[in-house]
Coordinates of N, CA and C and ligand atoms in Angstrom, one line a residue:
M1 N 2.9 -1.6 -6.4 CA 2.9 -0.1 -5.6 C 2.8 0.4 -6.9
E2 N 2.3 1.4 -6.6 CA 1.8 2.8 -7.3 C 2.6 4.1 -7.0
I3 N 2.9 4.6 -8.0 CA 4.1 6.0 -7.6 C 2.9 7.1 -7.6
S4 N 2.2 7.4 -6.6 CA 0.9 8.7 -7.2 C 1.4 10.2 -7.5
E5 N 2.8 10.2 -6.6 CA 3.1 11.7 -7.1 C 4.6 11.7 -6.6
V6 N 5.3 13.1 -7.6 CA 6.7 13.0 -7.1 C 6.7 14.5 -7.0
R7 N 7.0 15.0 -6.1 CA 7.3 16.6 -6.2 C 8.7 16.6 -6.3
V8 N 9.1 18.1 -7.2 CA 10.6 18.0 -7.2 C 10.9 19.2 -6.9
K9 N 11.8 19.4 -6.2 CA 12.6 20.9 -5.6 C 13.7 21.0 -6.2
M10 N 13.9 21.9 -7.4 CA 15.3 21.9 -8.2 C 16.4 22.6 -6.9
V11 N 17.5 22.4 -7.4 CA 18.6 23.1 -7.0 C 19.2 24.0 -7.7
A12 N 19.6 25.4 -7.2 CA 19.9 26.0 -8.1 C 21.3 25.8 -8.5
N13 N 22.4 25.8 -7.9 CA 23.6 25.4 -8.5 C 24.0 25.0 -9.4
K14 N 24.5 25.6 -10.8 CA 24.4 24.8 -12.1 C 25.5 24.1 -11.9
D15 N 26.5 24.3 -11.1 CA 27.7 23.5 -11.0 C 27.7 22.4 -10.3
D16 N 26.9 22.4 -9.4 CA 27.0 21.0 -8.5 C 26.3 19.8 -9.2
R17 N 26.7 18.8 -8.9 CA 25.9 17.6 -9.7 C 24.5 17.0 -8.9
L18 N 24.4 17.8 -7.9 CA 23.2 17.4 -7.1 C 21.9 18.2 -8.0
K19 N 20.9 18.4 -8.5 CA 20.3 18.5 -9.4 C 18.6 19.0 -8.5
A20 N 18.4 18.0 -8.0 CA 17.0 18.4 -7.4 C 16.7 17.3 -6.1
F21 N 16.3 17.6 -4.8 CA 15.6 17.0 -4.3 C 13.9 16.8 -4.4
C22 N 13.7 15.5 -4.3 CA 12.6 15.1 -4.3 C 11.6 14.2 -3.4
S23 N 10.2 14.1 -3.5 CA 9.6 13.4 -2.4 C 8.7 12.6 -3.2
M24 N 8.2 11.5 -2.9 CA 7.4 10.3 -3.7 C 6.4 9.7 -2.8
T25 N 5.2 10.1 -3.3 CA 4.2 9.2 -2.7 C 3.8 8.1 -3.3
V26 N 3.6 7.0 -2.6 CA 3.3 5.5 -3.1 C 2.0 5.4 -2.8
D27 N 1.0 5.1 -3.4 CA -0.3 4.0 -3.1 C -1.3 5.3 -2.4
N28 N -0.5 6.7 -3.0 CA -1.6 7.9 -2.0 C -1.3 8.0 -0.6
S29 N -0.3 7.1 0.2 CA -0.5 6.9 1.3 C 0.7 6.9 2.2
F30 N 2.1 6.3 1.3 CA 3.2 6.7 1.9 C 4.4 7.7 1.2
V31 N 4.8 8.7 1.8 CA 5.7 9.7 1.0 C 7.3 9.1 1.9
V32 N 7.9 8.6 0.8 CA 9.7 9.0 0.9 C 10.1 10.8 0.6
R33 N 10.7 11.3 1.4 CA 11.5 12.1 1.1 C 12.9 12.3 0.9
D34 N 13.4 13.4 0.4 CA 15.0 13.3 0.4 C 15.5 12.4 -0.4
I35 N 15.0 12.2 -1.9 CA 15.2 11.3 -2.8 C 16.3 12.4 -3.7
K36 N 16.8 12.3 -4.0 CA 17.9 13.2 -4.8 C 18.1 13.0 -6.5
V37 N 18.1 13.6 -7.3 CA 18.5 13.7 -8.6 C 20.0 14.0 -8.5
I38 N 20.9 13.4 -9.4 CA 22.3 13.4 -9.5 C 22.7 13.3 -10.8
E39 N 23.1 14.4 -11.3 CA 23.9 14.3 -12.7 C 25.2 13.4 -12.5
G40 N 24.9 12.3 -12.9 CA 26.3 11.5 -13.4 C 26.9 11.5 -14.6
T41 N 28.2 10.5 -15.0 CA 29.0 10.6 -15.9 C 28.0 9.8 -17.0
G42 N 27.3 9.1 -16.8 CA 26.1 8.5 -17.7 C 25.0 8.8 -17.7
G43 N 24.6 10.0 -17.2 CA 23.5 10.9 -17.2 C 22.6 11.0 -15.8
L44 N 22.0 11.0 -16.1 CA 21.0 11.5 -14.4 C 20.7 10.1 -13.7
F45 N 20.7 10.2 -12.6 CA 20.4 8.7 -11.8 C 19.5 9.4 -10.5
V46 N 18.8 8.4 -9.8 CA 18.3 8.8 -8.7 C 18.9 8.3 -7.1
A47 N 19.2 9.2 -6.3 CA 20.1 8.7 -5.0 C 18.4 8.5 -3.8
M48 N 18.6 7.1 -3.6 CA 17.4 7.2 -2.6 C 17.9 7.8 -1.0
P49 N 17.5 8.3 -0.1 CA 17.7 8.7 0.6 C 18.5 8.0 1.8
S50 N 19.6 8.7 2.0 CA 20.9 7.9 3.0 C 21.5 8.5 3.8
R51 N 21.9 7.7 5.1 CA 22.4 8.5 6.4 C 24.0 8.1 5.9
K52 N 24.8 9.2 6.5 CA 26.1 8.9 7.0 C 26.7 7.8 7.4
M53 N 27.5 6.9 7.5 CA 27.4 6.0 8.1 C 28.3 6.2 9.4
S54 N 28.4 5.4 10.2 CA 29.6 6.3 11.8 C 30.1 4.9 12.6
D55 N 30.9 5.0 13.3 CA 31.4 3.8 14.1 C 31.9 4.8 15.3
H56 N 32.3 3.5 16.0 CA 32.6 4.6 17.6 C 34.0 4.1 18.0
C57 N 34.6 5.4 18.5 CA 35.9 5.3 18.8 C 36.0 4.4 20.0
E58 N 37.6 3.8 19.5 CA 38.0 2.7 20.4 C 38.2 3.5 21.9
K59 N 38.9 4.4 22.1 CA 39.2 4.8 23.2 C 38.0 5.6 24.5
C60 N 36.7 6.1 23.8 CA 36.1 6.6 24.5 C 34.8 6.0 24.0
G61 N 34.5 5.8 22.9 CA 33.0 5.0 22.7 C 32.3 5.8 21.8
S62 N 32.8 7.3 21.7 CA 31.9 8.3 20.6 C 31.8 7.9 19.3
K63 N 30.6 8.5 18.7 CA 30.6 8.1 17.5 C 31.0 9.2 16.6
N64 N 31.9 8.6 15.4 CA 32.3 9.4 14.7 C 32.0 9.2 13.1
H65 N 32.3 9.9 12.2 CA 31.8 9.7 10.7 C 33.0 9.1 10.3
L66 N 32.9 8.2 9.4 CA 33.9 7.2 9.0 C 35.0 7.8 8.3
R67 N 34.9 9.0 7.4 CA 36.1 9.9 7.2 C 37.1 10.6 8.1
A68 N 36.2 10.9 9.6 CA 36.8 11.5 10.5 C 38.0 11.1 10.8
K69 N 39.4 11.8 10.9 CA 40.9 11.5 11.3 C 41.0 11.3 13.1
Y70 N 40.1 12.0 13.6 CA 40.2 12.5 14.8 C 39.2 12.2 15.7
C71 N 39.0 11.7 16.6 CA 37.7 11.6 17.8 C 36.8 12.7 17.9
N72 N 35.8 12.9 17.6 CA 34.9 14.7 17.5 C 35.1 14.7 19.5
S73 N 35.1 13.5 20.0 CA 34.6 13.9 21.7 C 36.3 13.8 22.5
C74 N 37.0 12.8 22.3 CA 38.4 12.9 22.8 C 39.7 12.7 22.5
G75 N 39.4 13.3 20.9 CA 40.5 13.6 20.1 C 41.7 12.4 19.3
A76 N 41.5 11.3 20.0 CA 42.2 10.5 19.4 C 42.2 10.2 18.1
M77 N 43.5 9.8 17.6 CA 43.8 9.7 16.1 C 43.0 8.4 15.9
L78 N 42.3 8.0 15.0 CA 41.1 7.3 14.3 C 42.2 6.6 13.2
P79 N 42.0 5.1 13.5 CA 42.8 4.5 12.0 C 42.1 4.4 10.6
D80 N 42.9 4.6 9.6 CA 42.4 4.9 8.3 C 41.2 4.0 7.6
S81 N 41.0 4.3 6.8 CA 40.0 3.2 6.0 C 39.3 2.4 6.7
R82 N 38.5 2.9 7.6 CA 37.6 2.0 8.3 C 36.5 1.9 7.8
A83 N 35.9 2.2 6.7 CA 34.7 2.3 5.8 C 35.0 1.0 4.7
R84 N 34.1 0.2 4.8 CA 34.0 -0.9 4.0 C 34.0 -0.3 2.3
K85 N 34.4 -1.2 1.4 CA 34.7 -1.1 0.0 C 33.9 -1.5 -0.7
D86 N 33.3 -1.0 -1.7 CA 32.3 -1.7 -2.5 C 33.0 -2.6 -3.9
V87 N 32.3 -3.0 -4.4 CA 33.0 -3.7 -5.9 C 34.1 -3.0 -6.4
K88 N 34.0 -1.4 -6.7 CA 35.2 -0.9 -7.4 C 35.9 -0.3 -6.7
G89 N 35.9 -0.7 -5.1 CA 37.1 0.0 -4.2 C 36.8 1.0 -3.8
R90 N 35.7 1.6 -4.0 CA 35.5 3.0 -3.4 C 34.9 2.9 -2.1
M91 N 35.2 3.8 -1.0 CA 34.7 3.4 0.4 C 33.0 3.8 0.1
K92 N 32.6 3.2 1.3 CA 30.7 3.0 1.4 C 30.8 3.6 2.3
L93 N 30.4 5.2 2.0 CA 30.4 6.2 3.2 C 28.9 6.2 3.6
H94 N 27.9 6.2 3.1 CA 26.5 6.1 3.3 C 25.5 4.7 3.1
A95 N 24.5 5.0 3.8 CA 23.7 3.7 3.9 C 22.2 4.0 3.4
D96 N 21.7 3.3 2.7 CA 20.6 4.3 1.8 C 19.3 3.6 2.8
I97 N 18.5 4.6 3.5 CA 17.4 4.4 4.7 C 16.3 3.6 3.8
A98 N 15.7 4.1 3.0 CA 14.8 3.3 2.0 C 15.2 3.3 0.8
H99 N 14.8 2.0 0.1 CA 15.3 1.8 -1.2 C 14.8 0.5 -1.9
P100 N 14.6 0.3 -3.1 CA 13.9 -0.6 -3.8 C 14.8 -1.8 -3.4
I101 N 14.3 -3.1 -3.8 CA 15.0 -4.3 -3.4 C 15.1 -5.0 -4.6
N102 N 14.5 -4.4 -5.8 CA 15.0 -5.1 -7.1 C 14.9 -4.4 -8.1
A103 N 15.4 -4.8 -9.0 CA 15.9 -3.8 -10.4 C 14.5 -3.3 -10.9
A104 N 13.6 -4.1 -11.0 CA 12.2 -3.8 -11.5 C 11.7 -2.4 -10.9
C105 N 11.5 -2.4 -9.7 CA 11.4 -1.4 -8.6 C 12.0 -0.3 -8.8
R106 N 13.5 -0.5 -9.0 CA 14.3 0.6 -9.1 C 14.2 1.2 -10.3
K107 N 13.7 0.7 -11.2 CA 13.7 1.1 -12.9 C 12.3 2.4 -12.7
R108 N 10.9 1.7 -12.3 CA 10.1 2.3 -12.0 C 10.1 3.7 -11.5
I109 N 10.9 3.6 -10.2 CA 11.2 4.7 -9.3 C 12.0 5.8 -10.3
Q110 N 13.2 5.5 -10.4 CA 14.0 6.2 -11.5 C 13.3 6.9 -12.5
D111 N 12.5 6.2 -13.5 CA 11.7 6.5 -14.5 C 10.7 7.6 -14.2
A112 N 10.0 7.2 -13.1 CA 8.9 8.2 -12.7 C 9.6 9.9 -12.0
I113 N 10.7 9.5 -10.9 CA 11.6 10.5 -10.5 C 12.3 11.6 -11.9
V114 N 12.8 11.0 -12.8 CA 13.4 11.5 -13.4 C 12.2 12.1 -15.0
E115 N 11.1 11.9 -14.8 CA 10.0 12.4 -15.8 C 9.8 13.5 -15.1
A116 N 9.6 13.4 -13.4 CA 9.0 14.6 -12.8 C 9.9 15.8 -12.9
Y117 N 11.3 15.1 -12.9 CA 12.6 16.0 -12.7 C 12.4 16.9 -13.8
E118 N 12.3 16.4 -15.4 CA 12.4 17.0 -16.3 C 11.2 18.0 -16.5
A119 N 9.9 17.5 -16.4 CA 8.6 18.4 -16.3 C 8.9 19.7 -15.8
E120 N 9.6 19.2 -14.3 CA 9.9 20.4 -13.2 C 10.8 21.5 -14.3
M121 N 12.2 20.7 -14.6 CA 13.2 21.8 -15.4 C 12.4 22.5 -16.3
E122 N 11.3 22.1 -17.5 CA 10.5 23.0 -18.4 C 9.9 24.2 -17.5
R123 N 9.2 23.6 -16.4 CA 7.9 24.6 -15.6 C 9.2 25.7 -15.3
S124 N 10.6 25.7 -14.7 CA 11.3 26.2 -14.2 C 11.9 27.0 -15.6
K125 N 11.6 26.9 -16.7 CA 12.2 28.0 -17.6 C 11.2 29.4 -18.0
D126 N 10.2 28.9 -17.1 CA 9.0 29.8 -17.3 C 9.8 31.2 -15.9
P127 N 9.6 32.6 -16.6 CA 9.9 33.7 -15.8 C 9.2 33.9 -14.2
G128 N 7.8 33.5 -14.5 CA 7.0 33.7 -13.1 C 7.3 32.2 -12.4
Y129 N 7.8 31.6 -12.5 CA 7.9 30.3 -11.8 C 8.8 30.3 -10.3
T130 N 7.9 29.6 -9.7 CA 8.3 29.6 -7.9 C 8.5 28.5 -7.5
P131 N 10.0 28.2 -7.5 CA 10.4 26.5 -6.7 C 9.5 26.2 -5.3
L132 N 9.3 25.1 -5.7 CA 8.2 24.0 -4.5 C 9.0 24.3 -3.3
D133 N 8.4 24.5 -2.2 CA 8.7 24.2 -1.1 C 8.4 22.9 -0.1
L134 N 9.5 21.5 -0.5 CA 8.7 20.6 0.0 C 8.8 20.6 1.6
D135 N 9.2 21.8 2.3 CA 8.9 21.8 3.6 C 7.5 21.7 4.5
D136 N 6.7 22.0 3.3 CA 5.2 22.2 3.4 C 4.7 20.9 3.4
Y137 N 5.2 20.0 3.0 CA 4.8 18.9 2.4 C 3.8 18.0 3.7
D138 N 4.1 18.0 4.9 CA 4.1 17.2 5.9 C 2.3 17.5 6.5
Y139 N 2.1 18.5 6.3 CA 1.3 18.9 7.1 C -0.4 19.1 6.1
E140 N 0.0 18.6 4.8 CA -1.1 18.7 3.7 C -2.1 17.6 3.8
A141 N -1.7 16.3 4.7 CA -2.8 15.7 4.7 C -3.7 15.9 5.7
G142 N -3.5 16.4 6.3 CA -4.7 17.0 7.7 C -4.7 15.7 8.8
V143 N -3.8 15.4 9.3 CA -3.7 14.4 9.9 C -4.8 14.5 11.1
D144 N -4.7 15.8 12.0 CA -6.2 15.6 12.7 C -7.6 16.1 12.4
Ligands
ZN201 ZN1 37.3 9.1 21.7

């Protein structure tokens, strides 16, 4: 797997731990979007695109986010701590949509994303800098 390109959209809010959104192109042919660069206590880390996990209300069957206290649809009170816990006992509220399955691949992605983020950070210091609009990305390949 070759990471052909990484695009970085910086997030402006300085107080936020979320630093940037990225898209990554693999082998010049497959794009993964919504990769996040997050400032952790041990430095920058890369979060793969994920979705909020949900479960179904026992009374009406509607979907609710795992942290919801009441059902969005029928208002029934939902049981506490429905989320599974990870090894450190933290609630697992998100599931990765696309992710590496081994440490070597995770490291390659992490290194490529962080390198691209740092390069974009340098460019963003330029007064004439305009942030990238990742929403334009879909149409660039000229599919038709
Ligand atoms: Zn319900």
